[in-house]
Structure formats: structure tokens, C-alpha cells
Amino acid sequence: MSFIELILLSCALAMDAFAVSLCKGFSARTLTLKHYLIVGIYFGGFQALMPALGFLVGVSFSSFIQKIDHWIAFVLLVFIGFKMMKEGFEKESCPSDDGFHFKTMLTLAIATSIDALAVGVSFAFLQVSLTLALFLIGGITFIFCVVALKIGNRFGVYLKSKAELLGGGVLILLGFKILISHLFWA
């Protein structure tokens, strides 16, 4: 995967966390530096951790499925992309506000990073610098979530569905690119 593709992938994976951060910002009366750090660290941290775990799972099975690895990456990315796009078309709503407490943030961080776990599995079959990918995924998610918290606090959740549609579309395109490049240029 090229550097640009990793940035696009990172942006796409960050969209679920971006949408939840919009909701958190919308539901918060006032925001402090602590709120920005909590949201950025939880979401960015889990978005970076989950692909690492997925990569470890993928590497354990890579010798068994090397001949179909491009299909696995394609199916995972397209499935996740369509799931995100489906969520983008659903009625806009925010999860109930339980503040920025540990249990709430942990649950939200895990829920928004499950997609990244599946993407991490596909990293085991692709030419990816894992360190760079994890840094970009975590860093971009951190930045997106901090910005989304501010936007949500100012403007509400109008952008939530658009973020999920865009992120899903990017993942689908990356899935097709991986499949096509492996089938026709490998």
C-alpha cells in the first residue's frame, strides 16, 4: 500500500469515531482540554491498537491462505465500507450521553474500532509498513476526533451521516483497487 492509500484508509477508518465525536461534542455543554484529550486518546489509541491485533491474527494464518489473501482483503474492506455507508443512510441519532467517563469511552472506542481490527487482518496479506500504518491511523483519528468534538459542540451532528458515507466509499474503492491490482498486475 502506498503512503497516499494509507492516508485514505486512515481517514476512512476514522469516520466512525468522527461521527461519535460529533455526537459527544453536540451533547457537551462546555468543552475543556481534558475532553479533547480523552476523545482523541481513546479513539485514536483504539484505532491504532485494533489493526495491530488484527495483523497478529492475520500473520498467524497467512501461510494457510496466501493464495486468496487479496480476496480476503477485498471482502473485508468492501463489507466494512458497505456497513459504514448503510449506517450513513440510517436516521441520524446520537448515542445517549453518558459524559466522558471511562466505561462509556471504552465502549465507544471499542465499538468504533472493530472495523480497524478487520483491516489489520488484511494488512498481514498486503505490502504494508505496519508501524507507519498504525501511526497514521491513530494520529489521523486523534485529529479527526478532536476537530469533530469542536464541530459537534458548535454545529450539531449534521455531518455524521456524510462522514460515514465518505468513509465507506473510500474503503470500498481501496478494496476494489487491491483486488484489481492483484488480479491484473501481480
Coordinates of N, CA and C in Angstrom, one line a residue:
M1 N 0.8 -1.2 0.0 CA 0.0 0.0 0.0 C 0.9 1.2 0.0
S2 N 0.5 2.2 -0.8 CA 1.3 3.4 -0.9 C 1.0 4.3 0.3
F3 N 1.8 5.4 0.5 CA 1.6 6.3 1.5 C 0.2 7.0 1.4
I4 N -0.2 7.4 0.2 CA -1.5 8.1 0.0 C -2.6 7.1 0.3
E5 N -2.5 5.8 -0.1 CA -3.5 4.9 0.2 C -3.6 4.7 1.7
L6 N -2.5 4.7 2.4 CA -2.6 4.6 3.9 C -3.3 5.8 4.5
I7 N -3.0 6.9 4.0 CA -3.7 8.1 4.5 C -5.2 8.1 4.2
L8 N -5.6 7.7 3.0 CA -7.0 7.5 2.7 C -7.7 6.4 3.6
L9 N -7.0 5.3 3.8 CA -7.5 4.3 4.6 C -7.7 4.8 6.1
S10 N -6.7 5.5 6.5 CA -6.7 6.1 7.9 C -7.9 7.0 8.0
C11 N -8.1 7.9 7.0 CA -9.3 8.8 7.1 C -10.6 8.0 7.1
A12 N -10.7 7.0 6.2 CA -11.9 6.2 6.2 C -12.2 5.5 7.5
L13 N -11.2 4.9 8.1 CA -11.4 4.2 9.4 C -11.7 5.2 10.5
A14 N -11.3 6.5 10.4 CA -11.6 7.4 11.4 C -13.0 8.0 11.4
M15 N -13.7 7.7 10.3 CA -15.1 8.3 10.2 C -16.1 7.8 11.2
D16 N -16.1 6.6 11.7 CA -17.0 6.2 12.7 C -16.7 7.0 14.0
A17 N -15.4 7.0 14.3 CA -15.0 7.8 15.6 C -15.3 9.3 15.4
F18 N -15.2 9.8 14.2 CA -15.5 11.2 13.9 C -17.0 11.4 14.2
A19 N -17.8 10.5 13.7 CA -19.3 10.6 13.9 C -19.7 10.6 15.3
V20 N -19.1 9.7 16.1 CA -19.4 9.6 17.5 C -18.8 10.9 18.2
S21 N -17.7 11.4 17.8 CA -17.1 12.6 18.4 C -18.0 13.8 18.2
L22 N -18.6 13.8 17.0 CA -19.6 14.9 16.7 C -20.7 14.9 17.7
C23 N -21.2 13.7 18.0 CA -22.3 13.5 19.0 C -21.9 13.9 20.3
K24 N -20.7 13.5 20.7 CA -20.2 13.9 22.1 C -20.1 15.4 22.2
G25 N -19.6 16.0 21.1 CA -19.5 17.5 21.1 C -20.9 18.1 21.2
F26 N -21.8 17.6 20.5 CA -23.2 18.1 20.5 C -23.8 18.0 21.9
S27 N -23.5 16.9 22.6 CA -24.2 16.7 23.9 C -23.4 17.4 25.0
A28 N -22.2 17.9 24.8 CA -21.5 18.5 25.9 C -21.8 20.0 25.9
R29 N -22.0 20.5 27.1 CA -22.3 21.9 27.2 C -21.1 22.8 27.0
T30 N -20.0 22.5 27.7 CA -18.7 23.1 27.5 C -17.7 22.1 27.4
L31 N -16.6 22.4 26.7 CA -15.5 21.5 26.5 C -14.2 22.1 27.1
T32 N -13.5 21.2 27.6 CA -12.2 21.6 28.2 C -11.1 20.8 27.4
L33 N -9.8 21.2 27.7 CA -8.7 20.5 27.1 C -8.8 19.0 27.4
K34 N -9.2 18.7 28.6 CA -9.4 17.3 29.1 C -10.3 16.5 28.2
H35 N -11.4 17.1 27.8 CA -12.4 16.4 26.9 C -11.8 16.1 25.6
Y36 N -11.0 17.1 25.0 CA -10.4 16.8 23.7 C -9.4 15.7 23.8
L37 N -8.6 15.7 24.9 CA -7.6 14.6 25.1 C -8.2 13.3 25.3
I38 N -9.3 13.2 26.1 CA -10.0 12.0 26.3 C -10.5 11.4 25.0
V39 N -11.2 12.2 24.2 CA -11.8 11.7 23.0 C -10.7 11.3 22.0
G40 N -9.7 12.1 21.8 CA -8.6 11.8 20.9 C -7.8 10.6 21.3
I41 N -7.5 10.5 22.6 CA -6.6 9.3 23.0 C -7.4 8.0 23.0
Y42 N -8.6 8.0 23.4 CA -9.4 6.8 23.4 C -9.6 6.3 21.9
F43 N -10.2 7.2 21.1 CA -10.5 6.8 19.7 C -9.2 6.6 18.9
G44 N -8.3 7.5 19.0 CA -7.0 7.3 18.2 C -6.2 6.1 18.7
G45 N -6.2 5.9 20.0 CA -5.5 4.8 20.6 C -6.1 3.4 20.1
F46 N -7.4 3.3 20.2 CA -8.0 2.0 19.9 C -8.0 1.8 18.3
Q47 N -8.1 2.9 17.6 CA -8.0 2.8 16.1 C -6.6 2.3 15.7
A48 N -5.6 2.6 16.5 CA -4.2 2.1 16.2 C -4.0 0.7 16.8
L49 N -4.6 0.4 17.9 CA -4.4 -0.9 18.6 C -5.1 -2.0 17.8
M50 N -6.3 -1.8 17.4 CA -7.0 -2.9 16.7 C -6.4 -3.4 15.4
P51 N -5.9 -2.6 14.6 CA -5.2 -3.1 13.4 C -4.0 -4.0 13.7
A52 N -3.3 -3.6 14.8 CA -2.1 -4.3 15.3 C -2.6 -5.7 15.7
L53 N -3.7 -5.8 16.5 CA -4.2 -7.1 16.9 C -4.7 -7.9 15.7
G54 N -5.4 -7.2 14.7 CA -5.8 -7.9 13.5 C -4.6 -8.4 12.7
F55 N -3.6 -7.7 12.6 CA -2.4 -8.1 11.9 C -1.8 -9.3 12.5
L56 N -1.7 -9.4 13.8 CA -1.2 -10.6 14.5 C -2.1 -11.8 14.2
V57 N -3.4 -11.7 14.2 CA -4.3 -12.8 13.8 C -4.0 -13.2 12.3
G58 N -3.9 -12.2 11.5 CA -3.7 -12.5 10.0 C -2.4 -13.2 9.8
V59 N -1.3 -12.7 10.5 CA 0.0 -13.3 10.3 C 0.0 -14.8 10.7
S60 N -0.8 -15.1 11.8 CA -0.8 -16.5 12.3 C -1.4 -17.4 11.2
F61 N -2.3 -16.9 10.4 CA -3.0 -17.7 9.4 C -2.5 -17.5 8.0
S62 N -1.5 -16.6 7.8 CA -1.1 -16.2 6.4 C -0.6 -17.4 5.6
S63 N 0.1 -18.3 6.2 CA 0.7 -19.4 5.3 C -0.5 -20.3 4.8
F64 N -1.6 -20.3 5.5 CA -2.7 -21.2 5.1 C -3.5 -20.5 3.9
I65 N -3.5 -19.2 3.9 CA -4.4 -18.6 3.0 C -3.7 -17.6 2.0
Q66 N -2.5 -17.8 1.8 CA -1.7 -16.9 0.9 C -2.2 -16.8 -0.5
K67 N -2.8 -17.8 -1.0 CA -3.3 -17.8 -2.4 C -4.6 -17.0 -2.6
I68 N -5.3 -16.8 -1.5 CA -6.6 -16.0 -1.6 C -6.5 -14.7 -0.7
D69 N -5.3 -14.3 -0.3 CA -5.2 -13.1 0.6 C -5.8 -11.9 0.0
H70 N -5.7 -11.6 -1.3 CA -6.2 -10.5 -2.0 C -7.8 -10.5 -1.9
W71 N -8.3 -11.7 -2.0 CA -9.8 -11.8 -1.9 C -10.3 -11.5 -0.5
I72 N -9.5 -11.9 0.5 CA -9.8 -11.6 1.9 C -9.8 -10.1 2.2
A73 N -8.7 -9.5 1.7 CA -8.6 -8.0 1.9 C -9.8 -7.3 1.2
F74 N -10.1 -7.8 0.0 CA -11.2 -7.2 -0.8 C -12.5 -7.3 -0.1
V75 N -12.8 -8.6 0.4 CA -14.1 -8.8 1.0 C -14.2 -8.0 2.3
L76 N -13.2 -8.0 3.1 CA -13.2 -7.3 4.4 C -13.4 -5.8 4.2
L77 N -12.7 -5.2 3.3 CA -12.8 -3.7 3.0 C -14.1 -3.4 2.4
V78 N -14.6 -4.2 1.5 CA -15.9 -3.9 0.8 C -17.0 -4.0 1.8
F79 N -17.0 -5.1 2.6 CA -18.0 -5.4 3.6 C -18.1 -4.2 4.6
I80 N -16.9 -3.8 5.2 CA -16.9 -2.7 6.1 C -17.4 -1.4 5.5
G81 N -16.9 -1.2 4.2 CA -17.4 0.0 3.5 C -18.9 0.1 3.4
F82 N -19.5 -1.0 2.9 CA -20.9 -1.0 2.8 C -21.7 -0.9 4.1
K83 N -21.1 -1.5 5.2 CA -21.7 -1.3 6.5 C -21.7 0.1 6.9
M84 N -20.5 0.8 6.7 CA -20.4 2.2 7.1 C -21.4 3.0 6.3
M85 N -21.5 2.7 5.0 CA -22.5 3.5 4.1 C -23.9 3.3 4.6
K86 N -24.2 2.0 4.9 CA -25.6 1.7 5.4 C -25.9 2.6 6.7
E87 N -24.9 2.6 7.6 CA -25.1 3.4 8.8 C -25.3 4.9 8.4
G88 N -24.6 5.4 7.4 CA -24.7 6.7 7.0 C -26.1 7.1 6.5
F89 N -26.9 6.1 5.9 CA -28.2 6.3 5.4 C -29.3 6.2 6.5
E90 N -28.9 5.6 7.7 CA -29.9 5.5 8.8 C -30.2 6.8 9.4
K91 N -31.3 6.8 10.1 CA -31.7 8.0 10.8 C -30.6 8.6 11.7
E92 N -30.4 9.9 11.6 CA -29.3 10.5 12.4 C -29.7 10.5 13.8
S93 N -28.9 9.9 14.6 CA -29.1 10.0 16.1 C -27.8 9.8 16.8
C94 N -27.7 10.2 18.0 CA -26.5 10.1 18.8 C -26.8 9.1 19.9
P95 N -25.7 8.4 20.3 CA -25.9 7.6 21.4 C -26.2 8.4 22.7
S96 N -26.8 7.9 23.6 CA -27.1 8.7 24.8 C -25.9 9.2 25.4
D97 N -26.0 10.4 26.0 CA -24.8 11.0 26.6 C -24.6 10.5 28.0
D98 N -23.5 9.8 28.2 CA -23.0 9.4 29.5 C -21.8 10.1 29.9
G99 N -21.5 11.2 29.2 CA -20.3 12.0 29.5 C -19.1 11.4 28.9
F100 N -18.0 11.7 29.6 CA -16.7 11.2 29.1 C -16.1 10.2 30.1
H101 N -16.9 9.5 30.8 CA -16.5 8.5 31.8 C -15.8 7.3 31.1
F102 N -14.9 6.7 31.9 CA -14.1 5.6 31.4 C -14.9 4.5 30.7
K103 N -15.9 4.0 31.4 CA -16.7 2.9 30.8 C -17.4 3.3 29.5
T104 N -17.9 4.5 29.4 CA -18.6 5.0 28.2 C -17.6 5.1 27.1
M105 N -16.4 5.8 27.4 CA -15.4 6.0 26.3 C -14.8 4.7 25.9
L106 N -14.6 3.8 26.8 CA -14.0 2.5 26.4 C -15.0 1.7 25.5
T107 N -16.2 1.7 25.8 CA -17.2 1.0 25.0 C -17.3 1.6 23.6
L108 N -17.4 3.0 23.5 CA -17.4 3.7 22.3 C -16.1 3.4 21.4
A109 N -15.0 3.5 22.1 CA -13.7 3.3 21.4 C -13.6 1.9 20.8
I110 N -14.0 0.9 21.5 CA -14.0 -0.5 21.0 C -15.0 -0.6 19.9
A111 N -16.2 -0.1 20.1 CA -17.3 -0.2 19.0 C -16.9 0.4 17.7
T112 N -16.2 1.6 17.8 CA -15.8 2.3 16.6 C -14.5 1.8 15.9
S113 N -13.8 0.9 16.6 CA -12.6 0.4 16.1 C -12.6 -1.1 15.6
I114 N -13.8 -1.7 15.7 CA -13.9 -3.1 15.2 C -13.5 -3.2 13.8
D115 N -13.9 -2.2 13.0 CA -13.6 -2.2 11.6 C -12.1 -2.2 11.4
A116 N -11.4 -1.5 12.2 CA -9.9 -1.4 12.1 C -9.3 -2.8 12.4
L117 N -9.9 -3.5 13.3 CA -9.4 -4.9 13.5 C -9.4 -5.7 12.3
A118 N -10.5 -5.7 11.5 CA -10.7 -6.4 10.3 C -9.6 -5.9 9.2
V119 N -9.4 -4.6 9.2 CA -8.5 -4.1 8.2 C -7.1 -4.6 8.6
G120 N -6.8 -4.7 9.9 CA -5.5 -5.2 10.4 C -5.2 -6.6 9.9
V121 N -6.3 -7.4 9.8 CA -6.1 -8.8 9.3 C -5.7 -8.7 7.9
S122 N -6.2 -7.8 7.1 CA -5.8 -7.7 5.7 C -4.4 -7.1 5.5
F123 N -3.9 -6.4 6.5 CA -2.5 -5.9 6.5 C -1.5 -7.1 6.4
A124 N -1.9 -8.2 7.0 CA -1.0 -9.3 7.0 C -0.7 -9.9 5.6
F125 N -1.6 -9.6 4.7 CA -1.5 -10.1 3.3 C -1.1 -9.1 2.3
L126 N -0.9 -7.9 2.8 CA -0.6 -6.8 1.9 C 0.8 -6.3 2.2
Q127 N 1.4 -5.6 1.2 CA 2.7 -4.9 1.4 C 2.4 -3.6 2.2
V128 N 2.5 -3.7 3.5 CA 2.2 -2.5 4.4 C 3.2 -2.3 5.4
S129 N 3.7 -1.1 5.6 CA 4.6 -0.8 6.7 C 3.6 -0.7 7.9
L130 N 3.6 -1.7 8.8 CA 2.7 -1.7 9.9 C 2.9 -0.5 10.8
T131 N 4.1 -0.2 11.1 CA 4.4 1.0 12.0 C 3.8 2.2 11.5
L132 N 4.1 2.5 10.2 CA 3.6 3.7 9.6 C 2.0 3.7 9.5
A133 N 1.5 2.5 9.2 CA 0.0 2.4 9.1 C -0.6 2.7 10.5
L134 N -0.1 2.1 11.5 CA -0.6 2.3 12.9 C -0.5 3.8 13.3
F135 N 0.7 4.4 13.0 CA 0.9 5.8 13.4 C -0.1 6.7 12.6
L136 N -0.3 6.4 11.3 CA -1.3 7.3 10.6 C -2.7 7.0 11.0
I137 N -3.1 5.8 11.2 CA -4.5 5.5 11.7 C -4.7 6.2 13.0
G138 N -3.9 6.0 14.0 CA -4.0 6.6 15.3 C -4.0 8.1 15.3
G139 N -3.0 8.6 14.6 CA -2.8 10.1 14.5 C -3.9 10.8 13.8
I140 N -4.3 10.3 12.7 CA -5.4 10.9 11.9 C -6.7 10.8 12.7
T141 N -7.0 9.6 13.3 CA -8.2 9.5 14.1 C -8.2 10.5 15.3
F142 N -7.1 10.6 15.9 CA -7.0 11.6 17.0 C -7.3 13.0 16.5
I143 N -6.7 13.4 15.4 CA -7.0 14.8 14.9 C -8.5 14.9 14.5
F144 N -9.0 13.9 13.7 CA -10.4 14.0 13.3 C -11.3 14.1 14.5
C145 N -11.1 13.3 15.5 CA -12.0 13.3 16.7 C -11.9 14.6 17.5
V146 N -10.8 15.2 17.6 CA -10.7 16.5 18.3 C -11.4 17.6 17.5
V147 N -11.2 17.6 16.2 CA -11.9 18.5 15.3 C -13.5 18.3 15.4
A148 N -13.9 17.0 15.3 CA -15.3 16.6 15.3 C -15.9 17.1 16.6
L149 N -15.2 16.9 17.7 CA -15.8 17.3 19.0 C -16.1 18.8 19.0
K150 N -15.2 19.6 18.5 CA -15.4 21.0 18.4 C -16.6 21.4 17.5
I151 N -16.6 20.7 16.3 CA -17.6 21.0 15.3 C -19.0 20.6 15.9
G152 N -19.0 19.4 16.5 CA -20.3 18.9 17.1 C -20.8 19.9 18.2
N153 N -19.9 20.4 19.0 CA -20.2 21.4 20.0 C -20.8 22.7 19.4
R154 N -20.3 23.1 18.3 CA -20.7 24.3 17.6 C -21.9 24.1 16.7
F155 N -22.0 23.1 16.0 CA -22.9 23.0 14.9 C -23.9 21.8 14.9
G156 N -23.7 20.9 15.9 CA -24.6 19.7 15.9 C -24.0 18.6 15.1
V157 N -24.9 17.6 14.7 CA -24.5 16.4 14.1 C -24.8 16.3 12.6
Y158 N -25.0 17.4 11.9 CA -25.3 17.4 10.5 C -24.4 16.5 9.7
L159 N -23.1 16.6 10.0 CA -22.1 15.9 9.2 C -21.9 14.4 9.5
K160 N -22.6 13.9 10.5 CA -22.4 12.5 10.9 C -22.6 11.5 9.7
S161 N -23.7 11.6 9.1 CA -24.0 10.6 8.0 C -23.1 10.8 6.8
K162 N -22.8 12.0 6.5 CA -21.9 12.3 5.4 C -20.5 11.7 5.6
A163 N -20.0 11.8 6.9 CA -18.7 11.2 7.2 C -18.7 9.7 7.0
E164 N -19.8 9.0 7.5 CA -19.9 7.6 7.3 C -20.0 7.2 5.9
L165 N -20.7 7.9 5.1 CA -20.8 7.6 3.6 C -19.5 7.8 2.9
L166 N -18.8 8.8 3.2 CA -17.5 9.1 2.6 C -16.5 8.0 3.0
G167 N -16.4 7.7 4.3 CA -15.5 6.7 4.8 C -15.8 5.3 4.2
G168 N -17.1 4.9 4.1 CA -17.4 3.7 3.5 C -17.1 3.6 2.0
G169 N -17.3 4.7 1.3 CA -16.9 4.7 -0.1 C -15.4 4.6 -0.3
V170 N -14.6 5.2 0.5 CA -13.2 5.1 0.4 C -12.7 3.6 0.6
L171 N -13.3 3.0 1.7 CA -12.9 1.6 1.9 C -13.3 0.7 0.8
I172 N -14.5 0.9 0.2 CA -14.9 0.1 -0.9 C -13.9 0.3 -2.1
L173 N -13.6 1.5 -2.4 CA -12.6 1.8 -3.5 C -11.3 1.1 -3.3
L174 N -10.8 1.2 -2.0 CA -9.5 0.6 -1.7 C -9.6 -1.0 -1.9
G175 N -10.7 -1.5 -1.5 CA -10.9 -3.0 -1.6 C -10.8 -3.4 -3.1
F176 N -11.5 -2.6 -4.0 CA -11.5 -2.9 -5.4 C -10.1 -2.7 -6.0
K177 N -9.4 -1.7 -5.5 CA -8.1 -1.4 -6.0 C -7.1 -2.5 -5.7
I178 N -7.2 -3.1 -4.5 CA -6.4 -4.2 -4.1 C -6.7 -5.4 -4.9
L179 N -7.9 -5.7 -5.1 CA -8.3 -6.9 -5.9 C -7.9 -6.8 -7.4
I180 N -8.2 -5.6 -8.0 CA -7.8 -5.4 -9.4 C -6.3 -5.4 -9.6
S181 N -5.6 -4.8 -8.7 CA -4.1 -4.7 -8.9 C -3.5 -6.1 -8.7
H182 N -4.1 -6.9 -7.8 CA -3.5 -8.3 -7.6 C -3.9 -9.2 -8.8
L183 N -5.1 -9.1 -9.3 CA -5.6 -10.0 -10.4 C -4.9 -9.6 -11.7
F184 N -4.7 -8.3 -12.0 CA -4.3 -7.9 -13.3 C -2.8 -7.5 -13.4
W185 N -2.2 -7.1 -12.2 CA -0.9 -6.6 -12.3 C 0.1 -7.3 -11.4
A186 N -0.4 -8.4 -10.8 CA 0.5 -9.2 -9.9 C 1.4 -10.1 -10.7

